[in-house]
Coordinates of N, CA, C and O in Angstrom, one line a residue:
X237 N -35.2 -15.7 27.9 CA -33.8 -15.5 27.6 C -33.7 -15.2 26.1 O -34.3 -15.9 25.3
X238 N -32.8 -14.3 25.8 CA -32.6 -14.0 24.3 C -31.2 -14.2 24.0 O -30.3 -14.3 24.8
X239 N -30.9 -14.3 22.7 CA -29.6 -14.5 22.2 C -29.5 -15.7 21.4 O -30.5 -16.5 21.2
X240 N -28.3 -16.0 20.8 CA -28.1 -17.1 20.0 C -28.0 -18.4 20.8 O -27.3 -18.4 21.8
X241 N -28.6 -19.4 20.3 CA -28.5 -20.7 21.0 C -27.0 -21.2 21.1 O -26.2 -20.9 20.2
X242 N -26.7 -21.8 22.2 CA -25.4 -22.5 22.3 C -25.6 -24.0 22.2 O -26.4 -24.5 23.0
X243 N -25.0 -24.6 21.2 CA -25.2 -26.0 20.9 C -23.8 -26.6 20.8 O -23.0 -26.1 20.1
X244 N -23.7 -27.7 21.5 CA -22.4 -28.4 21.5 C -22.5 -29.9 21.6 O -23.5 -30.4 22.2
X245 N -21.5 -30.6 21.1 CA -21.4 -32.0 21.3 C -20.2 -32.3 22.2 O -19.2 -31.7 22.0
X246 N -20.4 -33.1 23.2 CA -19.3 -33.5 24.1 C -19.1 -34.9 23.8 O -20.0 -35.8 23.8
X247 N -17.8 -35.2 23.5 CA -17.4 -36.6 23.3 C -16.5 -37.0 24.5 O -15.5 -36.4 24.7
X248 N -17.0 -38.0 25.2 CA -16.3 -38.5 26.4 C -16.0 -40.0 26.3 O -16.7 -40.7 25.7
X249 N -14.9 -40.3 26.9 CA -14.5 -41.7 27.1 C -14.4 -41.9 28.6 O -13.8 -41.1 29.3
X250 N -15.0 -42.9 29.1 CA -15.1 -43.2 30.6 C -14.3 -44.5 30.9 O -14.4 -45.4 30.1
X251 N -13.6 -44.4 32.0 CA -12.9 -45.6 32.4 C -14.0 -46.7 32.6 O -14.9 -46.5 33.4
X252 N -13.9 -47.9 31.9 CA -14.9 -48.9 32.0 C -15.3 -49.3 33.4 O -16.4 -49.6 33.6
X253 N -14.3 -49.4 34.3 CA -14.6 -49.9 35.6 C -15.5 -48.9 36.4 O -16.2 -49.3 37.3
X254 N -15.6 -47.7 35.9 CA -16.5 -46.7 36.6 C -17.7 -46.3 35.8 O -18.4 -45.4 36.1
X255 N -18.0 -47.1 34.8 CA -19.1 -46.7 33.8 C -20.5 -46.6 34.5 O -21.2 -45.6 34.3
X256 N -20.8 -47.6 35.3 CA -22.1 -47.5 36.0 C -22.3 -46.3 36.9 O -23.3 -45.7 36.9
X257 N -21.2 -46.1 37.7 CA -21.3 -44.9 38.6 C -21.3 -43.6 37.8 O -22.1 -42.7 38.1
X258 N -20.6 -43.6 36.7 CA -20.6 -42.4 35.9 C -22.0 -42.1 35.3 O -22.5 -41.0 35.4
X259 N -22.6 -43.2 34.8 CA -24.0 -43.0 34.3 C -25.0 -42.5 35.3 O -25.8 -41.7 35.0
X260 N -24.9 -43.0 36.5 CA -25.8 -42.6 37.6 C -25.5 -41.1 37.9 O -26.5 -40.3 38.0
X261 N -24.3 -40.6 38.0 CA -24.0 -39.2 38.2 C -24.4 -38.3 37.0 O -24.9 -37.3 37.2
X262 N -24.2 -38.8 35.8 CA -24.7 -38.1 34.6 C -26.2 -37.9 34.6 O -26.7 -36.8 34.4
X263 N -26.9 -39.0 34.9 CA -28.4 -38.9 34.9 C -28.8 -37.9 36.0 O -29.7 -37.1 35.7
X264 N -28.2 -38.0 37.2 CA -28.6 -37.0 38.2 C -28.4 -35.6 37.8 O -29.2 -34.7 38.0
X265 N -27.2 -35.3 37.1 CA -26.9 -34.0 36.7 C -27.9 -33.5 35.6 O -28.4 -32.4 35.7
X266 N -28.1 -34.3 34.6 CA -29.0 -33.9 33.6 C -30.4 -33.7 34.1 O -31.1 -32.7 33.7
X267 N -30.9 -34.6 34.9 CA -32.3 -34.4 35.5 C -32.4 -33.1 36.3 O -33.4 -32.3 36.1
X268 N -31.4 -32.8 37.1 CA -31.4 -31.5 37.8 C -31.3 -30.3 36.9 O -32.0 -29.3 37.1
X269 N -30.5 -30.3 35.9 CA -30.3 -29.2 35.0 C -31.6 -28.9 34.3 O -32.0 -27.8 34.1
X270 N -32.3 -30.0 33.8 CA -33.5 -29.8 33.0 C -34.6 -29.2 34.0 O -35.4 -28.4 33.6
X271 N -34.7 -29.7 35.2 CA -35.7 -29.3 36.2 C -35.5 -27.9 36.7 O -36.4 -27.2 36.9
X272 N -34.2 -27.5 36.9 CA -33.9 -26.3 37.7 C -33.5 -25.1 36.8 O -33.5 -24.0 37.3
X273 N -33.0 -25.4 35.6 CA -32.4 -24.3 34.8 C -33.3 -24.0 33.6 O -33.3 -24.8 32.6
X274 N -34.0 -22.9 33.5 CA -34.8 -22.5 32.4 C -33.9 -22.4 31.1 O -34.4 -22.6 30.0
X275 N -32.7 -22.0 31.2 CA -31.8 -21.8 30.0 C -31.2 -23.1 29.5 O -30.6 -23.1 28.4
X276 N -31.4 -24.2 30.2 CA -31.0 -25.5 29.6 C -32.2 -26.1 28.8 O -33.2 -26.5 29.4
X277 N -32.1 -26.0 27.5 CA -33.2 -26.4 26.7 C -33.2 -27.9 26.4 O -34.3 -28.5 26.3
X278 N -32.0 -28.5 26.3 CA -32.0 -30.0 26.0 C -30.6 -30.5 26.4 O -29.6 -29.9 26.1
X279 N -30.6 -31.6 27.0 CA -29.4 -32.4 27.3 C -29.7 -33.9 27.0 O -30.6 -34.5 27.6
X280 N -29.0 -34.4 26.0 CA -29.2 -35.8 25.6 C -27.8 -36.6 25.7 O -26.8 -36.1 25.3
X281 N -27.9 -37.7 26.3 CA -26.7 -38.6 26.4 C -26.9 -39.9 25.8 O -28.0 -40.5 25.9
X282 N -25.9 -40.3 25.0 CA -26.0 -41.6 24.3 C -24.6 -42.3 24.4 O -23.6 -41.6 24.7
X283 N -24.6 -43.6 24.2 CA -23.3 -44.3 24.2 C -23.2 -44.9 22.8 O -24.2 -45.2 22.1
X284 N -21.9 -45.1 22.4 CA -21.7 -45.7 21.1 C -22.0 -47.2 21.2 O -21.5 -47.8 22.1
X285 N -22.7 -47.7 20.2 CA -23.1 -49.1 20.2 C -21.8 -49.9 20.2 O -20.9 -49.6 19.5
X286 N -21.8 -50.9 21.1 CA -20.6 -51.8 21.2 C -19.4 -51.2 21.9 O -18.3 -51.8 22.0
X287 N -19.5 -49.9 22.3 CA -18.5 -49.2 23.0 C -19.2 -48.4 24.1 O -19.1 -47.1 24.0
X288 N -19.8 -49.0 25.1 CA -20.6 -48.2 26.0 C -19.8 -47.2 26.9 O -20.4 -46.3 27.4
X289 N -18.5 -47.3 26.9 CA -17.7 -46.3 27.6 C -17.5 -45.0 26.8 O -16.9 -44.1 27.3
X290 N -17.9 -45.0 25.6 CA -17.8 -43.8 24.7 C -19.2 -43.1 24.7 O -20.1 -43.6 24.2
X291 N -19.2 -42.0 25.4 CA -20.5 -41.3 25.7 C -20.5 -40.0 24.8 O -19.4 -39.3 24.6
X292 N -21.6 -39.7 24.2 CA -21.8 -38.5 23.5 C -23.0 -37.7 24.1 O -24.0 -38.3 24.3
X293 N -22.8 -36.4 24.3 CA -23.8 -35.6 24.8 C -24.1 -34.5 23.8 O -23.2 -33.9 23.2
X294 N -25.4 -34.2 23.6 CA -25.8 -33.1 22.8 C -26.5 -32.1 23.8 O -27.4 -32.5 24.4
X295 N -25.9 -30.9 23.8 CA -26.3 -29.9 24.8 C -26.8 -28.7 24.1 O -26.2 -28.2 23.1
X296 N -28.0 -28.2 24.5 CA -28.6 -27.0 23.9 C -29.0 -26.1 25.0 O -29.7 -26.4 25.9
X297 N -28.4 -24.9 24.9 CA -28.6 -23.8 25.9 C -29.3 -22.6 25.2 O -29.0 -22.4 24.0
X298 N -30.1 -21.9 25.9 CA -30.8 -20.7 25.3 C -29.9 -19.7 24.8 O -30.2 -19.0 23.8
X299 N -28.7 -19.5 25.4 CA -27.7 -18.5 25.0 C -26.4 -18.7 25.8 O -26.4 -19.6 26.7
X300 N -25.4 -17.9 25.5 CA -24.1 -18.1 26.2 C -24.3 -17.8 27.7 O -23.6 -18.5 28.5
X301 N -25.1 -16.9 28.1 CA -25.3 -16.6 29.5 C -25.8 -17.9 30.3 O -25.4 -18.2 31.4
X302 N -26.8 -18.5 29.6 CA -27.4 -19.7 30.2 C -26.3 -20.8 30.3 O -26.3 -21.6 31.3
X303 N -25.5 -21.0 29.3 CA -24.4 -22.0 29.4 C -23.5 -21.7 30.5 O -23.1 -22.6 31.3
X304 N -23.0 -20.4 30.6 CA -22.1 -20.1 31.7 C -22.7 -20.2 33.0 O -22.0 -20.7 34.0
X305 N -24.0 -19.9 33.2 CA -24.7 -20.1 34.5 C -24.7 -21.6 34.8 O -24.5 -22.0 36.0
X306 N -24.9 -22.4 33.8 CA -25.0 -23.9 34.0 C -23.7 -24.4 34.7 O -23.7 -25.2 35.6
X307 N -22.6 -23.9 34.2 CA -21.3 -24.3 34.7 C -21.0 -24.0 36.1 O -20.1 -24.6 36.7
X308 N -21.8 -23.1 36.7 CA -21.6 -22.7 38.1 C -22.6 -23.3 39.0 O -22.6 -23.0 40.2
X309 N -23.6 -24.1 38.5 CA -24.6 -24.7 39.4 C -24.0 -25.7 40.3 O -23.1 -26.4 40.0
X310 N -24.6 -25.9 41.5 CA -24.2 -26.9 42.4 C -24.2 -28.3 41.8 O -23.3 -29.2 42.0
X311 N -25.3 -28.6 41.0 CA -25.4 -30.0 40.5 C -24.4 -30.2 39.4 O -23.8 -31.4 39.3
X312 N -24.0 -29.2 38.6 CA -23.0 -29.4 37.6 C -21.6 -29.6 38.3 O -20.8 -30.5 37.9
X313 N -21.3 -28.7 39.3 CA -20.0 -28.8 39.9 C -19.9 -30.2 40.7 O -18.8 -30.7 40.7
X314 N -21.0 -30.7 41.3 CA -20.9 -32.0 41.9 C -20.6 -33.1 40.9 O -19.7 -33.9 41.1
X315 N -21.3 -33.0 39.7 CA -21.0 -34.0 38.7 C -19.6 -33.9 38.2 O -18.9 -34.9 38.1
X316 N -19.1 -32.7 37.9 CA -17.7 -32.5 37.4 C -16.7 -33.0 38.4 O -15.7 -33.7 38.0
X317 N -16.8 -32.7 39.6 CA -15.9 -33.1 40.6 C -15.9 -34.6 40.9 O -14.9 -35.3 41.0
X318 N -17.1 -35.2 40.9 CA -17.3 -36.6 41.2 C -16.8 -37.5 40.1 O -16.4 -38.6 40.3
X319 N -16.9 -37.0 38.8 CA -16.5 -37.8 37.7 C -15.1 -37.5 37.2 O -14.6 -38.2 36.2
X320 N -14.4 -36.6 37.8 CA -13.1 -36.2 37.3 C -12.1 -37.4 37.0 O -11.4 -37.4 36.0
X321 N -12.1 -38.3 37.9 CA -11.2 -39.5 37.8 C -11.7 -40.6 36.9 O -11.0 -41.5 36.6
X322 N -13.0 -40.4 36.5 CA -13.6 -41.4 35.6 C -13.5 -41.1 34.1 O -13.5 -42.0 33.3
X323 N -13.4 -39.9 33.8 CA -13.3 -39.4 32.4 C -11.9 -39.5 31.9 O -11.0 -38.8 32.5
X324 N -11.6 -40.3 30.9 CA -10.3 -40.4 30.4 C -10.0 -39.4 29.2 O -8.9 -39.0 29.0
X325 N -11.1 -39.1 28.5 CA -10.9 -38.1 27.4 C -12.2 -37.3 27.4 O -13.3 -37.8 27.6
X326 N -12.1 -36.0 27.0 CA -13.2 -35.1 26.8 C -12.9 -34.2 25.7 O -11.9 -33.5 25.7
X327 N -13.8 -34.1 24.7 CA -13.7 -33.2 23.6 C -15.0 -32.5 23.5 O -16.0 -33.1 23.3
X328 N -14.9 -31.1 23.5 CA -16.1 -30.3 23.3 C -16.1 -29.7 21.9 O -15.1 -29.1 21.5
X329 N -17.2 -29.9 21.2 CA -17.3 -29.4 19.9 C -18.5 -28.5 19.8 O -19.7 -28.9 19.9
X330 N -18.3 -27.2 19.5 CA -19.4 -26.2 19.3 C -19.9 -26.4 17.9 O -19.1 -26.6 16.9
X331 N -21.2 -26.5 17.8 CA -21.8 -26.7 16.4 C -22.8 -25.6 16.2 O -23.4 -24.9 17.1
X332 N -23.1 -25.4 14.9 CA -24.2 -24.5 14.4 C -25.3 -25.4 14.0 O -25.2 -26.2 13.0
X333 N -26.5 -25.4 14.6 CA -27.6 -26.2 14.2 C -28.1 -25.8 12.8 O -28.2 -24.7 12.5
X334 N -28.4 -26.8 12.0 CA -29.0 -26.6 10.7 C -30.5 -26.7 10.9 O -31.2 -25.8 10.4
X335 N -30.9 -27.7 11.5 CA -32.4 -27.9 11.8 C -32.5 -28.7 13.1 O -31.7 -29.7 13.3
X336 N -33.4 -28.3 14.0 CA -33.6 -29.0 15.2 C -35.1 -29.3 15.3 O -35.9 -28.4 15.2
X337 N -35.4 -30.6 15.4 CA -36.8 -30.9 15.5 C -37.1 -31.9 16.7 O -36.2 -32.4 17.2
X338 N -38.3 -32.0 17.0 CA -38.7 -32.8 18.1 C -40.2 -32.8 18.4 O -40.8 -31.9 17.9
X339 N -40.6 -33.7 19.1 CA -42.0 -33.7 19.5 C -42.1 -33.6 21.1 O -41.2 -34.1 21.7
X340 N -43.1 -33.0 21.6 CA -43.2 -32.9 23.1 C -43.4 -34.2 23.7 O -43.9 -35.1 23.1

């Protein structure tokens, strides 16, 4: 896949009563996306210390086409529909990476 990377941060707040179910659904979605979609380069989920209902995702896609394809996959649509009533706020922030590093 060619083109400019699509990198974004998603800031979510989850209804605390649904937090465990949300985390299970998020884990299932991320594992499927990484396993099945070559254009999904990285999906990382973290919670804010002392505020576990505040979730931050760092998403990296090979390009815009890969990102748009991801939004149409059965595993993403399942996640989106199943968590709709759990997410109280969602903010998507597109970012330009300065440096991205990691070890295999």
